[in-house]
């Protein structure tokens, strides 16, 4: 009898911070189950991946990023470095040129791969997996709620009857949800969607259908109706193995370099001042006028807040830092968001509702003040406020979810979240869901068990 080779999982994240981190957490979880893991990336992304993993037993293979791609400046290997997000689909399509090198690297791996887990935007890896006769699972960094609604929009087309982008419609399977075309990222909410984004997603859709399954960064208890519906009516099979951010060991040391914000928050804790954490991710492009209005609202709200942002945002806010210095801290360097959210003084999160941020907030048991900008963030904001009830929403005055948000609304809702009755309600709900998340990833929990079943499935699926 020959010995059965131990499993070896190949992980290929998309070159974008929010897409990469969850898959590195997954790599860590797989290592804990004694599975060999190899991560593929590009030279410019490799140092931060090594730094993040700090696990020398995980192999990292670097493939050069394609050169001379139209609209992508030389040396740009990550979406954060793109001159504008309008180049996103050019960048994503350019990754296809890495296919021959990826396959060459797979062919010389000493330990043949059991499966490939790659980002949904790297659909071309499906063909590579088929060539090697191994299953491929794709990682879609969205909630099942958002994934389901985006798929159903294309299948059922309930928006076809609407006469304006803000006219509500419902889905036959989820009649309690009121959505508008503006909840979906353009051009997907259009009546006849077309263009680069649509072509790209149709191409990925073909590879989804051929794949072995979808890995979802969520827990079953967070969105059971949607998880069941997806697996019964849409597919391919979804495996809820999250929240993956809980794979990270909390940092206990107090003497590392981000001391300014920690000291400041410790002081607020001593003073018994609840703090609102403000952060809008790294990708959203927000107009100067909108940033000024948000800042004005925070200033008027009289709440204590910590705002993690970039210098180019502050360039639009002359004098703001000085005016709020007695009750706010503006942080311009990278911080560990999970760590900030877990600080005992943080009582709310003004967020763009990127899915990673939503999960980190739930895991830290901090309610969300939703202010979405792009991608599926508007759908996540609906989920957070209307479906799971862990947050409140800042709404534009003109009745459109994509309208301009005024300072008075920011002020009113910041106060409501931090001091109001509705804030108390969502605080209780997020505490309950945060406990569910902790249970899910513990040994014997739903996500823990699902990961075990996924490993079995991958090992059985190798042809």
Short mmCIF file of C-alpha atoms in Angstrom, two decimals:
data_model
loop_
_atom_site.label_atom_id
_atom_site.label_comp_id
_atom_site.label_asym_id
_atom_site.label_seq_id
_atom_site.Cartn_x
_atom_site.Cartn_y
_atom_site.Cartn_z
CA UNK A 1 0.00 0.00 0.00
CA UNK A 2 1.43 3.41 -0.96
CA UNK A 3 1.16 6.12 1.64
CA UNK A 4 -1.40 8.82 0.96
CA UNK A 5 0.33 12.17 0.46
CA UNK A 6 -0.62 14.79 3.03
CA UNK A 7 -2.81 17.60 1.68
CA UNK A 8 -1.24 20.64 0.05
CA UNK A 9 -3.41 23.71 -0.60
CA UNK A 10 -2.40 26.39 -3.07
CA UNK A 11 -3.80 29.84 -2.24
CA UNK A 12 -3.79 32.67 -4.77
CA UNK A 13 -5.19 35.99 -3.46
CA UNK A 14 -6.14 38.91 -5.67
CA UNK A 15 -3.66 41.80 -5.38
CA UNK A 16 -5.77 44.02 -3.18
CA UNK A 17 -5.45 44.46 0.58
CA UNK A 18 -9.08 43.60 1.39
CA UNK A 19 -8.96 40.48 -0.79
CA UNK A 20 -5.58 39.25 0.44
CA UNK A 21 -5.92 39.48 4.24
CA UNK A 22 -8.86 37.05 4.63
CA UNK A 23 -7.07 34.44 2.50
CA UNK A 24 -3.94 34.80 4.64
CA UNK A 25 -6.12 34.19 7.70
CA UNK A 26 -7.44 31.07 5.92
CA UNK A 27 -3.84 29.95 5.23
CA UNK A 28 -3.16 30.24 8.97
CA UNK A 29 -6.23 28.13 9.82
CA UNK A 30 -5.18 25.45 7.32
CA UNK A 31 -1.68 25.32 8.83
CA UNK A 32 -3.26 24.76 12.24
CA UNK A 33 -4.80 21.62 10.73
CA UNK A 34 -1.36 20.42 9.52
CA UNK A 35 -2.03 21.18 5.87
CA UNK A 36 0.88 22.33 3.71
CA UNK A 37 0.11 25.75 2.23
CA UNK A 38 1.70 27.63 -0.68
CA UNK A 39 0.68 31.22 -1.35
CA UNK A 40 1.15 32.75 -4.81
CA UNK A 41 1.66 36.49 -5.21
CA UNK A 42 3.81 39.07 -7.01
CA UNK A 43 7.19 40.52 -5.92
CA UNK A 44 5.77 43.86 -4.72
CA UNK A 45 3.09 42.14 -2.61
CA UNK A 46 5.31 39.43 -1.15
CA UNK A 47 7.03 41.45 1.64
CA UNK A 48 3.76 42.52 3.27
CA UNK A 49 2.41 38.94 2.98
CA UNK A 50 5.53 37.53 4.68
CA UNK A 51 5.27 40.21 7.32
CA UNK A 52 1.60 39.45 7.91
CA UNK A 53 1.94 35.66 8.07
CA UNK A 54 5.13 35.48 10.13
CA UNK A 55 4.91 31.73 9.54
CA UNK A 56 7.96 30.36 7.73
CA UNK A 57 6.23 27.01 7.20
CA UNK A 58 3.92 28.65 4.62
CA UNK A 59 5.69 28.80 1.23
CA UNK A 60 5.39 31.98 -0.81
CA UNK A 61 5.97 31.87 -4.56
CA UNK A 62 6.41 35.14 -6.45
CA UNK A 63 5.27 35.50 -10.06
CA UNK A 64 6.12 38.70 -11.95
CA UNK A 65 3.16 41.02 -12.56
CA UNK A 66 2.58 41.68 -16.30
CA UNK A 67 4.42 44.71 -17.67
CA UNK A 68 3.23 47.31 -20.15
CA UNK A 69 -0.50 46.94 -19.46
CA UNK A 70 -2.52 49.90 -20.78
CA UNK A 71 -3.40 52.31 -17.97
CA UNK A 72 -1.39 50.47 -15.31
CA UNK A 73 1.79 52.39 -14.40
CA UNK A 74 4.98 50.37 -14.19
CA UNK A 75 5.56 48.93 -10.72
CA UNK A 76 1.87 48.97 -9.73
CA UNK A 77 1.02 45.46 -8.50
CA UNK A 78 -1.81 46.25 -6.08
CA UNK A 79 -5.15 48.01 -6.55
CA UNK A 80 -4.29 50.45 -3.72
CA UNK A 81 -1.55 51.89 -5.94
CA UNK A 82 -3.76 52.42 -9.02
CA UNK A 83 -4.00 56.05 -10.18
CA UNK A 84 -7.79 55.65 -9.97
CA UNK A 85 -10.27 52.83 -9.31
CA UNK A 86 -11.51 53.32 -12.88
CA UNK A 87 -8.50 51.15 -13.86
CA UNK A 88 -9.66 48.28 -11.65
CA UNK A 89 -10.98 45.99 -14.40
CA UNK A 90 -7.94 46.59 -16.64
CA UNK A 91 -5.80 45.60 -13.67
CA UNK A 92 -7.90 42.51 -12.89
CA UNK A 93 -7.90 41.41 -16.55
CA UNK A 94 -4.12 41.86 -16.74
CA UNK A 95 -3.65 39.06 -14.19
CA UNK A 96 -4.65 36.58 -16.94
CA UNK A 97 -1.22 37.11 -18.46
CA UNK A 98 0.26 35.36 -15.39
CA UNK A 99 -1.36 32.04 -16.35
CA UNK A 100 1.60 30.38 -18.15
CA UNK A 101 3.97 31.21 -15.29
CA UNK A 102 1.45 30.04 -12.70
CA UNK A 103 1.06 26.69 -14.48
CA UNK A 104 4.81 26.31 -14.87
CA UNK A 105 5.25 26.91 -11.12
CA UNK A 106 2.49 24.39 -10.30
CA UNK A 107 4.14 21.74 -12.47
CA UNK A 108 7.41 21.89 -10.53
CA UNK A 109 5.99 21.95 -7.00
CA UNK A 110 7.68 19.14 -5.05
CA UNK A 111 4.44 18.42 -3.25
CA UNK A 112 1.60 18.17 -5.83
CA UNK A 113 -1.36 20.45 -4.92
CA UNK A 114 -4.54 18.93 -3.54
CA UNK A 115 -6.58 21.96 -4.59
CA UNK A 116 -6.36 25.61 -5.57
CA UNK A 117 -8.16 28.30 -3.58
CA UNK A 118 -8.05 31.50 -5.61
CA UNK A 119 -9.83 34.81 -5.53
CA UNK A 120 -13.05 35.04 -7.55
CA UNK A 121 -11.38 37.73 -9.70
CA UNK A 122 -8.70 35.25 -10.79
CA UNK A 123 -11.18 33.18 -12.80
CA UNK A 124 -8.48 32.04 -15.23
CA UNK A 125 -7.00 29.82 -12.47
CA UNK A 126 -10.02 27.53 -13.05
CA UNK A 127 -8.52 26.43 -16.38
CA UNK A 128 -5.16 25.85 -14.71
CA UNK A 129 -6.81 23.69 -12.05
CA UNK A 130 -8.60 21.64 -14.74
CA UNK A 131 -5.31 21.17 -16.59
CA UNK A 132 -3.78 19.64 -13.45
CA UNK A 133 -6.91 17.65 -12.60
CA UNK A 134 -7.40 19.30 -9.21
CA UNK A 135 -10.43 21.04 -7.71
CA UNK A 136 -10.52 24.82 -7.53
CA UNK A 137 -12.52 26.74 -4.96
CA UNK A 138 -12.97 30.47 -5.44
CA UNK A 139 -12.98 32.98 -2.62
CA UNK A 140 -15.57 35.74 -2.95
CA UNK A 141 -14.87 38.40 -0.33
CA UNK A 142 -18.53 39.38 0.03
CA UNK A 143 -21.43 38.34 2.24
CA UNK A 144 -23.75 35.62 0.89
CA UNK A 145 -26.46 38.26 1.23
CA UNK A 146 -24.72 40.51 -1.34
CA UNK A 147 -23.61 37.62 -3.57
CA UNK A 148 -27.18 36.28 -3.70
CA UNK A 149 -28.80 39.65 -4.45
CA UNK A 150 -26.30 40.46 -7.21
CA UNK A 151 -26.90 37.06 -8.84
CA UNK A 152 -30.69 37.32 -8.52
CA UNK A 153 -30.69 40.81 -10.02
CA UNK A 154 -29.30 39.31 -13.22
CA UNK A 155 -31.57 36.25 -13.18
CA UNK A 156 -34.94 37.63 -12.05
CA UNK A 157 -34.48 41.25 -13.21
CA UNK A 158 -37.04 42.66 -10.72
CA UNK A 159 -35.70 46.15 -11.45
CA UNK A 160 -36.80 45.97 -15.10
CA UNK A 161 -40.19 47.49 -14.22
CA UNK A 162 -38.75 50.51 -12.38
CA UNK A 163 -38.81 53.95 -13.99
CA UNK A 164 -36.04 55.55 -11.89
CA UNK A 165 -32.82 54.37 -10.17
CA UNK A 166 -34.37 55.15 -6.77
CA UNK A 167 -37.71 53.40 -7.22
CA UNK A 168 -37.93 50.47 -4.76
CA UNK A 169 -38.44 46.89 -5.95
CA UNK A 170 -38.42 43.51 -4.24
CA UNK A 171 -37.16 40.00 -5.03
CA UNK A 172 -39.80 37.26 -5.13
CA UNK A 173 -37.80 35.05 -2.72
CA UNK A 174 -37.11 37.88 -0.22
CA UNK A 175 -40.22 40.09 -0.39
CA UNK A 176 -39.41 41.96 2.83
CA UNK A 177 -36.28 43.53 1.27
CA UNK A 178 -36.82 46.85 -0.48
CA UNK A 179 -33.97 47.67 -2.86
CA UNK A 180 -33.28 50.18 -5.61
CA UNK A 181 -31.11 50.11 -8.71
CA UNK A 182 -28.83 52.56 -6.93
CA UNK A 183 -28.09 49.96 -4.24
CA UNK A 184 -26.11 48.06 -6.89
CA UNK A 185 -22.74 49.25 -8.12
CA UNK A 186 -22.95 50.81 -11.59
CA UNK A 187 -23.30 49.45 -14.21
CA UNK A 188 -24.84 46.34 -12.57
CA UNK A 189 -28.03 48.13 -11.56
CA UNK A 190 -28.58 49.44 -15.10
CA UNK A 191 -31.46 48.00 -17.10
CA UNK A 192 -29.04 46.96 -19.87
CA UNK A 193 -25.68 46.65 -18.12
CA UNK A 194 -22.68 46.70 -20.43
CA UNK A 195 -18.99 47.58 -20.50
CA UNK A 196 -15.70 46.32 -19.16
CA UNK A 197 -17.02 45.51 -15.66
CA UNK A 198 -19.92 43.46 -17.01
CA UNK A 199 -17.75 41.55 -19.50
CA UNK A 200 -15.25 40.81 -16.74
CA UNK A 201 -17.89 39.53 -14.29
CA UNK A 202 -19.57 37.38 -16.96
CA UNK A 203 -16.19 35.78 -17.62
CA UNK A 204 -15.72 35.12 -13.88
CA UNK A 205 -19.26 33.72 -13.73
CA UNK A 206 -18.33 31.03 -16.24
CA UNK A 207 -15.38 29.98 -14.09
CA UNK A 208 -17.59 30.04 -10.93
CA UNK A 209 -19.95 27.57 -12.55
CA UNK A 210 -17.09 25.16 -13.35
CA UNK A 211 -15.48 25.41 -9.92
CA UNK A 212 -15.82 22.99 -7.03
CA UNK A 213 -17.31 25.61 -4.71
CA UNK A 214 -17.24 29.04 -3.15
CA UNK A 215 -15.44 29.89 0.09
CA UNK A 216 -17.35 32.53 2.00
CA UNK A 217 -15.98 34.73 4.76
CA UNK A 218 -19.10 34.58 6.91
CA UNK A 219 -20.77 32.43 9.51
CA UNK A 220 -23.96 30.51 8.86
CA UNK A 221 -25.85 32.11 11.78
CA UNK A 222 -25.28 35.59 10.40
CA UNK A 223 -27.23 34.99 7.17
CA UNK A 224 -28.83 31.52 7.31
CA UNK A 225 -31.72 32.26 4.90
CA UNK A 226 -29.33 33.51 2.26
CA UNK A 227 -26.79 30.71 2.76
CA UNK A 228 -29.56 28.12 2.35
CA UNK A 229 -31.07 29.87 -0.64
CA UNK A 230 -27.69 30.19 -2.37
CA UNK A 231 -26.90 26.51 -1.91
CA UNK A 232 -30.38 25.32 -2.94
CA UNK A 233 -31.03 27.62 -5.90
CA UNK A 234 -27.83 29.26 -7.13
CA UNK A 235 -24.51 27.61 -6.36
CA UNK A 236 -21.86 26.39 -6.69
CA UNK A 237 -21.83 25.16 -3.10
CA UNK A 238 -20.85 27.81 -0.58
CA UNK A 239 -18.67 26.98 2.43
CA UNK A 240 -19.08 29.45 5.32
CA UNK A 241 -15.75 29.32 7.17
CA UNK A 242 -15.65 32.80 8.73
CA UNK A 243 -15.24 35.27 10.20
CA UNK A 244 -11.65 34.64 9.08
CA UNK A 245 -10.40 37.69 11.02
CA UNK A 246 -10.88 35.62 14.20
CA UNK A 247 -8.00 33.39 13.06
CA UNK A 248 -5.65 36.17 14.11
CA UNK A 249 -4.11 36.00 17.55
CA UNK A 250 -4.83 39.24 19.41
CA UNK A 251 -1.73 41.37 20.02
CA UNK A 252 -1.02 41.61 23.73
CA UNK A 253 2.05 43.78 23.66
CA UNK A 254 1.56 47.43 24.52
CA UNK A 255 4.90 48.80 23.46
CA UNK A 256 4.70 48.68 19.68
CA UNK A 257 4.89 51.64 17.34
CA UNK A 258 1.22 52.65 17.22
CA UNK A 259 1.32 54.01 20.74
CA UNK A 260 -0.19 57.42 20.08
CA UNK A 261 -3.68 56.12 19.35
CA UNK A 262 -3.53 53.50 22.09
CA UNK A 263 -2.49 56.04 24.73
CA UNK A 264 -5.21 58.39 23.55
CA UNK A 265 -7.88 55.67 23.75
CA UNK A 266 -6.61 54.56 27.18
CA UNK A 267 -7.05 58.14 28.39
CA UNK A 268 -10.60 58.25 27.04
CA UNK A 269 -11.33 54.98 28.87
CA UNK A 270 -10.07 56.51 32.13
CA UNK A 271 -12.23 59.58 31.48
CA UNK A 272 -15.18 57.25 30.69
CA UNK A 273 -15.63 58.93 27.30
CA UNK A 274 -17.09 56.64 24.61
CA UNK A 275 -15.27 56.98 21.28
CA UNK A 276 -16.52 56.69 17.70
CA UNK A 277 -14.02 55.06 15.32
CA UNK A 278 -14.09 56.54 11.79
CA UNK A 279 -12.50 54.81 8.77
CA UNK A 280 -13.54 54.43 5.12
CA UNK A 281 -11.08 51.81 3.87
CA UNK A 282 -8.32 52.33 1.34
CA UNK A 283 -10.25 52.20 -1.95
CA UNK A 284 -13.19 54.61 -1.78
CA UNK A 285 -12.74 57.82 -3.73
CA UNK A 286 -14.81 60.42 -1.87
CA UNK A 287 -15.24 63.97 -3.18
CA UNK A 288 -13.63 66.85 -1.29
CA UNK A 289 -17.11 68.36 -0.68
CA UNK A 290 -18.39 65.12 0.83
CA UNK A 291 -15.34 64.73 3.09
CA UNK A 292 -15.79 68.33 4.29
CA UNK A 293 -19.44 67.66 5.10
CA UNK A 294 -18.61 64.47 7.04
CA UNK A 295 -15.91 66.33 8.98
CA UNK A 296 -18.31 69.18 9.76
CA UNK A 297 -20.92 66.70 11.03
CA UNK A 298 -18.38 65.00 13.30
CA UNK A 299 -17.27 68.41 14.58
CA UNK A 300 -20.86 69.44 15.35
CA UNK A 301 -21.73 66.11 17.01
CA UNK A 302 -19.56 66.78 20.06
CA UNK A 303 -18.69 63.08 20.16
CA UNK A 304 -15.15 61.89 20.82
CA UNK A 305 -13.75 60.21 17.73
CA UNK A 306 -10.62 58.69 16.24
CA UNK A 307 -10.38 59.06 12.46
CA UNK A 308 -7.94 56.92 10.50
CA UNK A 309 -7.37 58.56 7.14
CA UNK A 310 -4.74 59.72 4.66
CA UNK A 311 -3.00 63.05 4.31
CA UNK A 312 -4.63 63.70 0.93
CA UNK A 313 -8.04 63.60 2.65
CA UNK A 314 -6.88 66.04 5.33
CA UNK A 315 -5.64 68.42 2.62
CA UNK A 316 -9.35 69.21 2.03
CA UNK A 317 -9.92 69.99 5.73
CA UNK A 318 -7.92 73.11 6.55
CA UNK A 319 -7.90 73.84 10.29
CA UNK A 320 -10.11 70.84 11.12
CA UNK A 321 -7.47 68.97 13.13
CA UNK A 322 -6.86 72.01 15.34
CA UNK A 323 -10.53 72.69 15.91
CA UNK A 324 -11.28 69.15 17.13
CA UNK A 325 -8.00 68.38 18.89
CA UNK A 326 -9.61 68.34 22.37
CA UNK A 327 -11.91 65.46 21.53
CA UNK A 328 -10.54 63.79 18.42
CA UNK A 329 -7.42 62.06 17.21
CA UNK A 330 -6.59 62.00 13.51
CA UNK A 331 -4.33 59.06 12.61
CA UNK A 332 -2.47 59.14 9.29
CA UNK A 333 -0.60 55.84 9.44
CA UNK A 334 -1.79 52.28 9.00
CA UNK A 335 -3.39 50.82 12.11
CA UNK A 336 -4.57 47.33 12.95
CA UNK A 337 -8.30 47.97 12.61
CA UNK A 338 -9.35 44.88 14.61
CA UNK A 339 -7.18 46.06 17.46
CA UNK A 340 -8.66 49.57 17.44
CA UNK A 341 -12.20 48.17 17.34
CA UNK A 342 -11.45 45.87 20.29
CA UNK A 343 -10.33 48.74 22.51
CA UNK A 344 -12.78 49.07 25.40
CA UNK A 345 -13.37 52.78 24.74
CA UNK A 346 -14.68 52.26 21.17
CA UNK A 347 -18.49 52.26 21.17
CA UNK A 348 -19.27 52.79 17.48
CA UNK A 349 -17.77 52.54 13.99
CA UNK A 350 -18.56 55.06 11.23
CA UNK A 351 -17.78 52.79 8.31
CA UNK A 352 -18.00 52.49 4.51
CA UNK A 353 -19.33 48.96 5.10
CA UNK A 354 -16.65 47.02 3.26
CA UNK A 355 -17.33 43.39 4.17
CA UNK A 356 -14.07 42.92 6.11
CA UNK A 357 -14.87 46.00 8.20
CA UNK A 358 -18.42 44.78 8.88
CA UNK A 359 -17.09 41.44 10.14
CA UNK A 360 -14.36 43.03 12.25
CA UNK A 361 -16.94 45.30 13.85
CA UNK A 362 -19.30 42.40 14.61
CA UNK A 363 -16.43 40.34 16.06
CA UNK A 364 -15.43 43.30 18.27
CA UNK A 365 -19.14 43.72 19.25
CA UNK A 366 -19.14 47.35 18.05
CA UNK A 367 -22.25 48.73 16.28
CA UNK A 368 -21.89 50.34 12.85
CA UNK A 369 -22.89 53.73 11.49
CA UNK A 370 -23.17 52.91 7.80
CA UNK A 371 -21.97 55.33 5.11
CA UNK A 372 -21.35 53.29 1.93
CA UNK A 373 -19.52 54.60 -1.16
CA UNK A 374 -18.73 51.89 -3.73
CA UNK A 375 -18.65 48.19 -4.75
CA UNK A 376 -21.22 46.17 -2.78
CA UNK A 377 -21.06 48.53 0.23
CA UNK A 378 -24.63 49.83 -0.30
CA UNK A 379 -25.95 46.26 -0.15
CA UNK A 380 -23.85 45.60 2.99
CA UNK A 381 -25.29 48.78 4.53
CA UNK A 382 -28.80 47.41 3.90
CA UNK A 383 -27.80 44.12 5.51
CA UNK A 384 -26.19 45.79 8.54
CA UNK A 385 -29.14 48.08 9.25
CA UNK A 386 -32.23 46.29 7.93
CA UNK A 387 -31.44 42.57 7.85
CA UNK A 388 -29.22 41.85 10.89
CA UNK A 389 -29.80 45.06 12.87
CA UNK A 390 -26.25 45.77 14.03
CA UNK A 391 -26.12 49.36 12.83
CA UNK A 392 -27.77 52.64 11.87
CA UNK A 393 -27.49 54.43 8.55
CA UNK A 394 -26.56 57.93 7.46
CA UNK A 395 -28.91 58.77 4.58
CA UNK A 396 -28.58 61.43 1.90
CA UNK A 397 -31.33 64.05 2.13
CA UNK A 398 -32.51 63.72 -1.49
CA UNK A 399 -33.90 60.19 -0.96
CA UNK A 400 -31.29 58.48 -3.15
CA UNK A 401 -28.84 56.08 -1.49
CA UNK A 402 -26.16 57.60 -3.74
CA UNK A 403 -26.93 61.22 -2.91
CA UNK A 404 -24.90 63.81 -1.03
CA UNK A 405 -24.76 63.33 2.74
CA UNK A 406 -25.14 66.54 4.74
CA UNK A 407 -23.35 67.49 7.95
CA UNK A 408 -26.61 67.68 9.97
CA UNK A 409 -27.38 64.03 9.17
CA UNK A 410 -23.85 62.94 10.16
CA UNK A 411 -24.18 64.91 13.41
CA UNK A 412 -27.64 63.52 14.20
CA UNK A 413 -26.79 59.88 13.48
CA UNK A 414 -23.42 59.99 15.28
CA UNK A 415 -25.23 61.21 18.41
CA UNK A 416 -27.98 58.60 17.94
CA UNK A 417 -25.49 55.74 17.68
CA UNK A 418 -23.39 56.90 20.64
CA UNK A 419 -26.12 58.14 23.01
CA UNK A 420 -29.58 57.36 21.61
CA UNK A 421 -32.10 54.58 22.18
CA UNK A 422 -31.63 53.11 18.72
CA UNK A 423 -27.90 53.03 19.39
CA UNK A 424 -28.59 50.96 22.48
CA UNK A 425 -30.71 48.53 20.43
CA UNK A 426 -28.05 47.87 17.80
CA UNK A 427 -25.38 47.62 20.54
CA UNK A 428 -27.28 44.71 22.12
CA UNK A 429 -27.76 42.99 18.77
CA UNK A 430 -24.09 43.26 17.75
CA UNK A 431 -23.05 41.79 21.10
CA UNK A 432 -25.22 38.73 20.43
CA UNK A 433 -23.91 38.26 16.87
CA UNK A 434 -20.31 38.82 18.03
CA UNK A 435 -20.76 35.94 20.48
CA UNK A 436 -22.22 33.79 17.67
CA UNK A 437 -19.11 34.54 15.58
CA UNK A 438 -16.79 33.44 18.40
CA UNK A 439 -18.78 30.22 18.82
CA UNK A 440 -18.70 29.51 15.06
CA UNK A 441 -14.89 29.45 14.83
CA UNK A 442 -14.30 27.48 18.05
CA UNK A 443 -13.64 23.76 17.84
CA UNK A 444 -16.98 22.11 17.06
CA UNK A 445 -18.55 25.40 15.89
CA UNK A 446 -20.26 25.72 12.50
CA UNK A 447 -17.37 27.45 10.66
CA UNK A 448 -14.80 25.19 12.30
CA UNK A 449 -16.75 22.08 11.18
CA UNK A 450 -17.36 23.49 7.68
CA UNK A 451 -13.62 24.01 7.22
CA UNK A 452 -13.08 20.34 8.11
CA UNK A 453 -15.69 19.31 5.53
CA UNK A 454 -14.06 21.56 2.93
CA UNK A 455 -10.68 19.90 3.54
CA UNK A 456 -12.31 16.45 3.16
CA UNK A 457 -14.05 17.59 -0.02
CA UNK A 458 -10.80 18.88 -1.54
CA UNK A 459 -8.96 15.66 -0.71
CA UNK A 460 -11.79 13.57 -2.20
CA UNK A 461 -11.99 15.82 -5.24
CA UNK A 462 -8.42 15.37 -6.42
CA UNK A 463 -8.75 13.29 -9.55
#
